[in-house]
XYZ file of N, CA and C in Angstrom:
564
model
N -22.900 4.669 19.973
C -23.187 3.315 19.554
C -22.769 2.355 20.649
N -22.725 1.315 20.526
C -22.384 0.222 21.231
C -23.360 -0.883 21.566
N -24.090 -0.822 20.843
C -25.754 -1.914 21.099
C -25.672 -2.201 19.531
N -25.596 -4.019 19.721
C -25.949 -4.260 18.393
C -27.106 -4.665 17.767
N -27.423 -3.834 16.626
C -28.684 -3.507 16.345
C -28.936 -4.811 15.114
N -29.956 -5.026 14.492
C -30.568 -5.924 13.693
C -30.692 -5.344 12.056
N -30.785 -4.492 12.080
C -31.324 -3.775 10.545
C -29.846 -2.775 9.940
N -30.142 -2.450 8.887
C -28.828 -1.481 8.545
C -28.934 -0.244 8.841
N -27.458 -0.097 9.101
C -27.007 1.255 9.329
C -26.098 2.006 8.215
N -26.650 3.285 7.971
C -25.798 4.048 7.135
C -25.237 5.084 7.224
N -24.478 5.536 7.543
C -23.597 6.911 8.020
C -23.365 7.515 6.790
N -23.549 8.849 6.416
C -22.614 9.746 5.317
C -22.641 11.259 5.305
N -21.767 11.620 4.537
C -21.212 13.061 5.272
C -21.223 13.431 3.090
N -21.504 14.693 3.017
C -21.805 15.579 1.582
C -20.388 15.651 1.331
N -19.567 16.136 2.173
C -17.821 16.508 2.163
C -17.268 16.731 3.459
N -16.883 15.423 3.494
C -15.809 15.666 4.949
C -15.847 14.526 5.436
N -15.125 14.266 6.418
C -14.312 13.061 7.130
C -15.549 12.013 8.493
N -15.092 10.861 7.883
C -15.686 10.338 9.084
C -15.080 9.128 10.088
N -14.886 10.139 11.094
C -14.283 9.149 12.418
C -15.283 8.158 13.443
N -14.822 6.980 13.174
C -15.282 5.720 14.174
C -14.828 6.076 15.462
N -15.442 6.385 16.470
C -15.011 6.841 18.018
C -15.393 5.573 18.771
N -16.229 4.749 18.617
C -17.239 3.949 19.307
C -17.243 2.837 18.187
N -18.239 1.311 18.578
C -18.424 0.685 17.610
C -19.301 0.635 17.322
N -19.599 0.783 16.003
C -20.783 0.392 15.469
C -20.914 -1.019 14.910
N -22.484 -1.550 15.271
C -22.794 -2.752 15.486
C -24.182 -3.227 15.006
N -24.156 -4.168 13.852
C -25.827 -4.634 13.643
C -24.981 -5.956 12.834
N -26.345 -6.764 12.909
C -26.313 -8.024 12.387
C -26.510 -7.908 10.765
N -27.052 -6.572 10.174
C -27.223 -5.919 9.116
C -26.538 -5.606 8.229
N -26.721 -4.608 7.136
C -25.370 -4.278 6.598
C -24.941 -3.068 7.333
N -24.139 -2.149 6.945
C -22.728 -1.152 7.053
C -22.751 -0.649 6.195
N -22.684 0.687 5.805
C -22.373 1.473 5.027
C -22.396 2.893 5.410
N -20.743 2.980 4.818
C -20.370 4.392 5.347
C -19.682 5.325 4.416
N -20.036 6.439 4.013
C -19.848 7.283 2.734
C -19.347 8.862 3.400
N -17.934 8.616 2.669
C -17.390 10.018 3.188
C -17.356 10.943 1.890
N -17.832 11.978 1.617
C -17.973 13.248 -0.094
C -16.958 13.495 -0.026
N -17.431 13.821 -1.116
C -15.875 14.989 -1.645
C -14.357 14.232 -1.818
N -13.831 15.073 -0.327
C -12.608 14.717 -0.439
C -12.207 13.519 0.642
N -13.540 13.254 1.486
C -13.785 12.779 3.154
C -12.528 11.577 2.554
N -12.451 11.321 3.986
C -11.847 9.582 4.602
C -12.877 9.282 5.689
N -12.989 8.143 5.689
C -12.835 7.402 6.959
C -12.203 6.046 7.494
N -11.870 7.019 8.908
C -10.527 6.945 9.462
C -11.254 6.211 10.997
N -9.868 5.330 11.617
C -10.483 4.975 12.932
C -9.680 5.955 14.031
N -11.079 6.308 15.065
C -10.884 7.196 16.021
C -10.099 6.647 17.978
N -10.437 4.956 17.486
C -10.101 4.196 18.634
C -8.989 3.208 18.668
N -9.204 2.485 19.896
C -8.284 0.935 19.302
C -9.335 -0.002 19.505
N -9.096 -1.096 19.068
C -10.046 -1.947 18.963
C -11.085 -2.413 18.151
N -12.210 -2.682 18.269
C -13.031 -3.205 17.270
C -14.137 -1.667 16.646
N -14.423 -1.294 15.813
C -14.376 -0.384 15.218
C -15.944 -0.475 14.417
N -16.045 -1.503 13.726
C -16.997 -1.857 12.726
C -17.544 -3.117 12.836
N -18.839 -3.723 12.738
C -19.359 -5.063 13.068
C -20.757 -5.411 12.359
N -20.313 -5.729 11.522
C -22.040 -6.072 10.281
C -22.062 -7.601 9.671
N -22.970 -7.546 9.306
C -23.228 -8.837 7.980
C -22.696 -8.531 6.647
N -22.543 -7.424 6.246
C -21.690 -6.680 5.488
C -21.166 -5.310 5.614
N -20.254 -4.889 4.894
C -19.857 -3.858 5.405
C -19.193 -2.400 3.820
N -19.992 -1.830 3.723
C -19.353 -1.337 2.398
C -18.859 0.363 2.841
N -17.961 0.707 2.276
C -17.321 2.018 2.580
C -17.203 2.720 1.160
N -17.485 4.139 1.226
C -17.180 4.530 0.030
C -16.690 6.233 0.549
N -15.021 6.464 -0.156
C -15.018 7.750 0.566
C -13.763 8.404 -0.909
N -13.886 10.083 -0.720
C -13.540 10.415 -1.649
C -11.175 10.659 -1.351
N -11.207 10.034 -0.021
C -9.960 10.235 0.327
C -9.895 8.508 0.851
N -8.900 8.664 1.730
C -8.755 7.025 2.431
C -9.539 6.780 3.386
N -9.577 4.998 3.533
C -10.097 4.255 4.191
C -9.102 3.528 5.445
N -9.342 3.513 6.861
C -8.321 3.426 7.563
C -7.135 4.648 8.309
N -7.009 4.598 8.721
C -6.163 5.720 9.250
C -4.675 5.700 9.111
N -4.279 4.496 8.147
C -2.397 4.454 8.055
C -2.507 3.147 7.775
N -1.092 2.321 8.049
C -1.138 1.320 8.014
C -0.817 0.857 9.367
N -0.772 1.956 10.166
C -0.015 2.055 12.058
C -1.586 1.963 12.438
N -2.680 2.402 12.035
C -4.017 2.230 12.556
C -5.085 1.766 11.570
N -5.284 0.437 10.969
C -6.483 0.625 10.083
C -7.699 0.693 10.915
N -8.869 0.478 9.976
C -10.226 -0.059 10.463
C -9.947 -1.045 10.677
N -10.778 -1.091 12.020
C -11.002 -3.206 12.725
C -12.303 -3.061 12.394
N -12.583 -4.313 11.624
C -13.616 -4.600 11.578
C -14.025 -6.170 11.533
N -15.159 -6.382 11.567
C -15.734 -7.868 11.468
C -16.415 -8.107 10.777
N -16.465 -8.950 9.390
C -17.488 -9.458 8.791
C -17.138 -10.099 7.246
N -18.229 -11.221 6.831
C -18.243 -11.534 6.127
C -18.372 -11.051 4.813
N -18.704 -9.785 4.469
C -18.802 -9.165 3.124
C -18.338 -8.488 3.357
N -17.007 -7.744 2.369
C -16.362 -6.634 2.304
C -16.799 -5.706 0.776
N -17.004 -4.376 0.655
C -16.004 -3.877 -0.261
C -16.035 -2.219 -0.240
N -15.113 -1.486 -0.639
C -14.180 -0.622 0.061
C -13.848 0.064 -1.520
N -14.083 1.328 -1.714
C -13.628 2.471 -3.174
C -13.310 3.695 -2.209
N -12.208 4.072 -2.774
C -11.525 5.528 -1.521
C -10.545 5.701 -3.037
N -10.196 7.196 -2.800
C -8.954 7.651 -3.234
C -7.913 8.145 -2.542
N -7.506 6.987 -1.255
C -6.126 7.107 -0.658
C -6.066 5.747 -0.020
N -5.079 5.637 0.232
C -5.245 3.969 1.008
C -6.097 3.692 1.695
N -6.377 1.527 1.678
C -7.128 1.079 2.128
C -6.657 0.652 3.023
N -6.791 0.588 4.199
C -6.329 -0.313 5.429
C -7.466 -0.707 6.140
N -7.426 -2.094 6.048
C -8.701 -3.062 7.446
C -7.760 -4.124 7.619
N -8.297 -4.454 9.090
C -8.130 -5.518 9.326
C -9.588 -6.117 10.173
N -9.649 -7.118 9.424
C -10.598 -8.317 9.668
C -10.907 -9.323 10.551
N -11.636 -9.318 11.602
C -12.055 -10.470 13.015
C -12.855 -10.840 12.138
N -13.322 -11.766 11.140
C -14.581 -12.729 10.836
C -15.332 -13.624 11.890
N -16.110 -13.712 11.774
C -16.608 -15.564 12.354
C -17.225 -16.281 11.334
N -16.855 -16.125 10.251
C -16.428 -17.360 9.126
C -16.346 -16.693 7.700
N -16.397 -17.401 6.684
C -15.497 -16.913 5.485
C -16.086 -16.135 4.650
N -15.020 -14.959 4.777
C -15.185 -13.547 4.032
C -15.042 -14.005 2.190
N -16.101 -12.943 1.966
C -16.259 -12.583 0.456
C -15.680 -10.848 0.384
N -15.232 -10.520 -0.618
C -14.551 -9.466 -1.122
C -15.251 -9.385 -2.197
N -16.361 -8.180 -2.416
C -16.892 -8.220 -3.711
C -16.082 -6.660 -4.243
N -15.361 -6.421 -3.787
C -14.142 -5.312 -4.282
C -13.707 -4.393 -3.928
N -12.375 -4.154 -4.026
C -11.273 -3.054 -2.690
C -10.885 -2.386 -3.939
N -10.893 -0.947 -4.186
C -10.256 0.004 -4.798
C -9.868 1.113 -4.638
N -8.726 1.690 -5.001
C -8.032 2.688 -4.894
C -7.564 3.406 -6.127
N -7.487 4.732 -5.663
C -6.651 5.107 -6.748
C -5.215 6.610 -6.507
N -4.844 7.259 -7.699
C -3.550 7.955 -7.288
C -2.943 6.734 -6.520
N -2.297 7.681 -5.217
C -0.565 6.254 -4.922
C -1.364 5.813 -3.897
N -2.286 5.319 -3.749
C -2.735 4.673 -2.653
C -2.906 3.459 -2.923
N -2.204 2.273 -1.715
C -2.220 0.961 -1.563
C -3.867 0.374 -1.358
N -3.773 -0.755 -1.356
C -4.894 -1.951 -0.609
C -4.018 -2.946 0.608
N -4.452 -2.277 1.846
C -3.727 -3.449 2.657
C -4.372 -3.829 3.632
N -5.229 -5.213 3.465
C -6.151 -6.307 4.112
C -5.748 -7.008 4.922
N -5.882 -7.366 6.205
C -5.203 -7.903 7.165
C -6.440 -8.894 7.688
N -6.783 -10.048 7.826
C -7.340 -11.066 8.251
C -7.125 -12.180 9.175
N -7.806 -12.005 10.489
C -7.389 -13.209 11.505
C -8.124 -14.187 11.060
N -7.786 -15.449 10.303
C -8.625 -16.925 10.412
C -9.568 -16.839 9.211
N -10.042 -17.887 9.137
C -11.066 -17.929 7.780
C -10.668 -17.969 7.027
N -11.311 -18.465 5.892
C -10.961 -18.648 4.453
C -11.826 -17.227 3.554
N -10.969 -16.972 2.815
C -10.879 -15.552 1.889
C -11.278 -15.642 0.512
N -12.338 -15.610 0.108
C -12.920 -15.680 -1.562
C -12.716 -13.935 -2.462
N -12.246 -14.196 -2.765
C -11.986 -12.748 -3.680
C -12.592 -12.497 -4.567
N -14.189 -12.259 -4.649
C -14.612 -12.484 -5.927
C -15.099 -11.457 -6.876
N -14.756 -9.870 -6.363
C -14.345 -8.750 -6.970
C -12.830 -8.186 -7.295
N -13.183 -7.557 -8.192
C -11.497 -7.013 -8.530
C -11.286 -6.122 -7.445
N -9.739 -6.289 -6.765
C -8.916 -5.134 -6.319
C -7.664 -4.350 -7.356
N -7.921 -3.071 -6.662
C -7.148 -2.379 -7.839
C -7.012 -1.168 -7.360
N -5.408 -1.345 -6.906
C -4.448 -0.273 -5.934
C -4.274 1.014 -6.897
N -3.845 1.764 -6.472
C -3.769 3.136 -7.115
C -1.817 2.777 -7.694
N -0.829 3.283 -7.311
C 0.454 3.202 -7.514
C 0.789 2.179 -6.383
N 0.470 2.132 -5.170
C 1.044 1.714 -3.862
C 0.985 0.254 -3.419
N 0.243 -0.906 -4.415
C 0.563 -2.030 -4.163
C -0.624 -2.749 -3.655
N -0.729 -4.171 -3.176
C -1.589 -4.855 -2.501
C -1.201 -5.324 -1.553
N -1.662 -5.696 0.082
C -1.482 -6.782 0.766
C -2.425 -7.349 1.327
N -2.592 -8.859 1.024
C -3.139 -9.546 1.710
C -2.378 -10.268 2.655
N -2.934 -10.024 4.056
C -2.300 -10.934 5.043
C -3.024 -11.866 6.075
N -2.307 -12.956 5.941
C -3.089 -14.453 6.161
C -4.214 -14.468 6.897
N -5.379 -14.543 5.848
C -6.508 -15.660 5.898
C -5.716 -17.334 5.952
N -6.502 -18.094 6.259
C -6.085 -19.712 6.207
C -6.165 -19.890 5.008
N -7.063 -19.760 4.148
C -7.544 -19.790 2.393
C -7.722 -18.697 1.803
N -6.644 -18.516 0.709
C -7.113 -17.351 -0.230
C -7.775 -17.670 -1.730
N -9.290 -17.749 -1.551
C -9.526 -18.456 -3.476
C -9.614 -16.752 -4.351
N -8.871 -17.226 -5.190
C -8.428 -16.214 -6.298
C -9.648 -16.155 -6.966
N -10.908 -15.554 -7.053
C -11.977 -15.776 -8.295
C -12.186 -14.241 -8.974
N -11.292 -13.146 -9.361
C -10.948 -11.651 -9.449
C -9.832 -11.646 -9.939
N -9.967 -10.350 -10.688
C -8.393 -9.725 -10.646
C -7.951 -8.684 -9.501
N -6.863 -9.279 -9.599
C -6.105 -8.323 -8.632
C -5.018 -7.308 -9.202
N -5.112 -6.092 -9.221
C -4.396 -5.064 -10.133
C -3.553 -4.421 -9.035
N -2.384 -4.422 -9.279
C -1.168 -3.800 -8.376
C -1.149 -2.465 -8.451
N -1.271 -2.107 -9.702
C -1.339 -0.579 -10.371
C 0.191 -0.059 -10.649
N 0.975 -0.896 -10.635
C 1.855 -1.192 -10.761
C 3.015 -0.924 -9.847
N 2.515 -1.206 -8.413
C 3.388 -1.612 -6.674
C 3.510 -3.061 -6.753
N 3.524 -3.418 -5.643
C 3.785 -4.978 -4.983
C 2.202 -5.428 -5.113
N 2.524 -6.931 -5.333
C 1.238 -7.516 -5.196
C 1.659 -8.718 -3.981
N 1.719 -8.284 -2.510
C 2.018 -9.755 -1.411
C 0.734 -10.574 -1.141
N 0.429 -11.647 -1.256
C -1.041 -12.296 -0.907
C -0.155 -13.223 -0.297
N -0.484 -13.806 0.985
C 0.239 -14.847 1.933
C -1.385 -15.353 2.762
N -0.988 -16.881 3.029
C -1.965 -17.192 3.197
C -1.281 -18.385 4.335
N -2.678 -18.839 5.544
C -1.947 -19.592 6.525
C -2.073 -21.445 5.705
N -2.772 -21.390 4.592
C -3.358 -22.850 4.014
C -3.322 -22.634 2.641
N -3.850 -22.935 1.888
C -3.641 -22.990 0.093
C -3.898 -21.216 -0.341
N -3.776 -20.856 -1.575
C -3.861 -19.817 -2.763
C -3.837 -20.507 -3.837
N -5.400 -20.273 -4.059
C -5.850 -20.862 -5.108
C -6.370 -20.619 -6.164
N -6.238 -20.121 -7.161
C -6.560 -19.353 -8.486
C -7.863 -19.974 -9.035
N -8.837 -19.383 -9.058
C -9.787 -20.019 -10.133
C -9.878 -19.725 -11.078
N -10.974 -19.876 -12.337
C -11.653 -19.677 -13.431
C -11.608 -18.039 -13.119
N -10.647 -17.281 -13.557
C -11.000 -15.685 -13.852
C -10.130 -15.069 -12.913
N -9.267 -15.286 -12.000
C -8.142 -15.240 -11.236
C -7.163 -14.421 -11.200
N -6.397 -13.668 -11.475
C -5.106 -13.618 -11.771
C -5.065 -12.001 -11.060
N -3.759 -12.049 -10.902
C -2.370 -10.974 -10.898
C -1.995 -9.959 -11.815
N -2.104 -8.947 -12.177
C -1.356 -8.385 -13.318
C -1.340 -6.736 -12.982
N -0.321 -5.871 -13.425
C 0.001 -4.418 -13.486
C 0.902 -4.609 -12.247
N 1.652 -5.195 -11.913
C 2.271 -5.443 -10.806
C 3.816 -5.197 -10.882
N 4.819 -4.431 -10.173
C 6.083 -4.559 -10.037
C 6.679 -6.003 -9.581
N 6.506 -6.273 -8.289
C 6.590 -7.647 -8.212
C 5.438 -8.294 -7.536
N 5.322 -9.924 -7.055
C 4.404 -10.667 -6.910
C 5.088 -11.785 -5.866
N 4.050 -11.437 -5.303
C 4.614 -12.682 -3.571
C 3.766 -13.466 -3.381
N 3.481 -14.738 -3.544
C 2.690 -15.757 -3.143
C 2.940 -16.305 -1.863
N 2.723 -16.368 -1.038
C 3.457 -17.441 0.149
C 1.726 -17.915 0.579
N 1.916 -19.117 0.376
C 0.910 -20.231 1.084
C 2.016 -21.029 2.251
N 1.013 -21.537 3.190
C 1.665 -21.980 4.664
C 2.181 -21.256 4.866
N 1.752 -19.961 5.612
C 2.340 -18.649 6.046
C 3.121 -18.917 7.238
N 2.218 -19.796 7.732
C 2.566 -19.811 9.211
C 3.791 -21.324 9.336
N 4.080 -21.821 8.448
C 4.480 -23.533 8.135
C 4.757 -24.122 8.867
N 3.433 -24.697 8.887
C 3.296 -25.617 9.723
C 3.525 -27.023 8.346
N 3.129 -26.650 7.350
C 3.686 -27.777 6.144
C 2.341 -27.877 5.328
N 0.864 -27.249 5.688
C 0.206 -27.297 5.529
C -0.453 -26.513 4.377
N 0.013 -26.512 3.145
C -0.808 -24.899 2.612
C 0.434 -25.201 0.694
N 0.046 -24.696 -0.377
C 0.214 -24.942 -1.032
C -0.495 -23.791 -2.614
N 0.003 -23.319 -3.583
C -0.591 -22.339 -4.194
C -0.834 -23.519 -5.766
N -2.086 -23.293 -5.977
C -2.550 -23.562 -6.640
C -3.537 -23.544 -7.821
C-alpha cells in the first residue's frame, strides 16, 4: 500500500490475524475483519490506517497493547473485538464514534490529537475499563459502559452530556475537562 486510493477498501481473513505493515490509504471507507479468534494488530510505527471511515471487526483485539495501538486517521470510527481496543486518532476534523466494543477483560482505550469528539454509539468495555484521551470536545450523545473498570474521559475544552448520554457499570469515573488548563473547558 501506500497510494491513496478513492473508493473502499476491505481486508478480511476466515480465522486469523491481521497485521498493518504499510499504510493503508483511501478517501473511502476502511474495513478490516479478522475470524475466528483473529486481531488486528499494528505491524509499524506511525500512521497505520487513513479513510473517510474506518470500521474494524475482529474475533480477538484491536491494536497491539496499549505500548502500540492502531494510528489511524479519520472521521468515523467504530471498532467490536474480543480483547482490547487501542487507537489513536490524527483527524482533520471532528470524529463521530458510531461504537467501540469489547468484551471478556478487555479495555476501550481511544487516544485523540485535536478535534472535537461526538460519541454517538455506545462503548462497552469488557471488565478492563474506558479511556478517552483529549479530544478538545467530548459530546456525550451514547452510553458509555465500563463493564465494570474505570471510566477516564478527559478532554482539552468542554464534556458535554446530551439527550441519551451517560456513564454507568463503572468502578470509578473521571471527568477532567481543560485537560490541558489553560482555564478553558468545563463538563457539562
Amino acid at each position: 500500500y501506500g497510494n491513496t486510493l478513492s473508493g473502499p477498501i476491505t481486508l478480511s481473513t476466515t480465522n486469523g490475524s491481521i497485521t498493518v505493515g504499510g499504510v493503508i490509504s483511501t478517501t473511502g471507507a476502511v474495513t478490516l475483519t479478522a475470524g475466528g479468534t483473529g486481531s488486528i494488530l499494528d505491524g509499524n510505527t506511525g500512521l497505520d490506517i487513513s479513510g473517510g471511515s474506518i470500521a474494524f471487526y475482529a474475533g480477538g483485539a484491536i491494536g497491539s497493547g496499549n505500548s502500540n495501538p492502531l494510528d489511524i486517521s479519520t472521521t468515523s470510527l467504530y471498532a467490536s473485538g474480543a480483547g482490547d481496543i487501542d487507537l489513536t486518532n490524527g483527524p482533520t476534523g471532528a470524529v463521530t464514534i458510531t461504537g467501540l466494543s469489547t468484551s471478556g477483560t478487555g479495555a476501550v482505550r481511544y487516544a485523540q490529537g485535536g478535534q472535537a469528539l461526538n460519541i454517538n454509539g455506545t462503548i462497552t468495555s469488557g471488565s478492563g475499563g474506558v479511556l478517552i484521551d483529549p479530544p478538545t470536545d467530548v459530546l456525550i450523545n451514547a452510553r458509555i459502559n465500563g463493564g465494570g473498570g474505570d471510566v477516564t474521559i478527559e478532554a482539552t475544552n468542554n464534556i458535554t452530556f446530551n439527550n441519551g448520554g451517560y456513564v454507568d457499570n463503572a468502578l470509578n469515573v473521571t471527568l477532567r475537562a481543560d485537560d490541558d488548563m489553560i482555564g478553558t473547558g468545563a463538563i457539562i
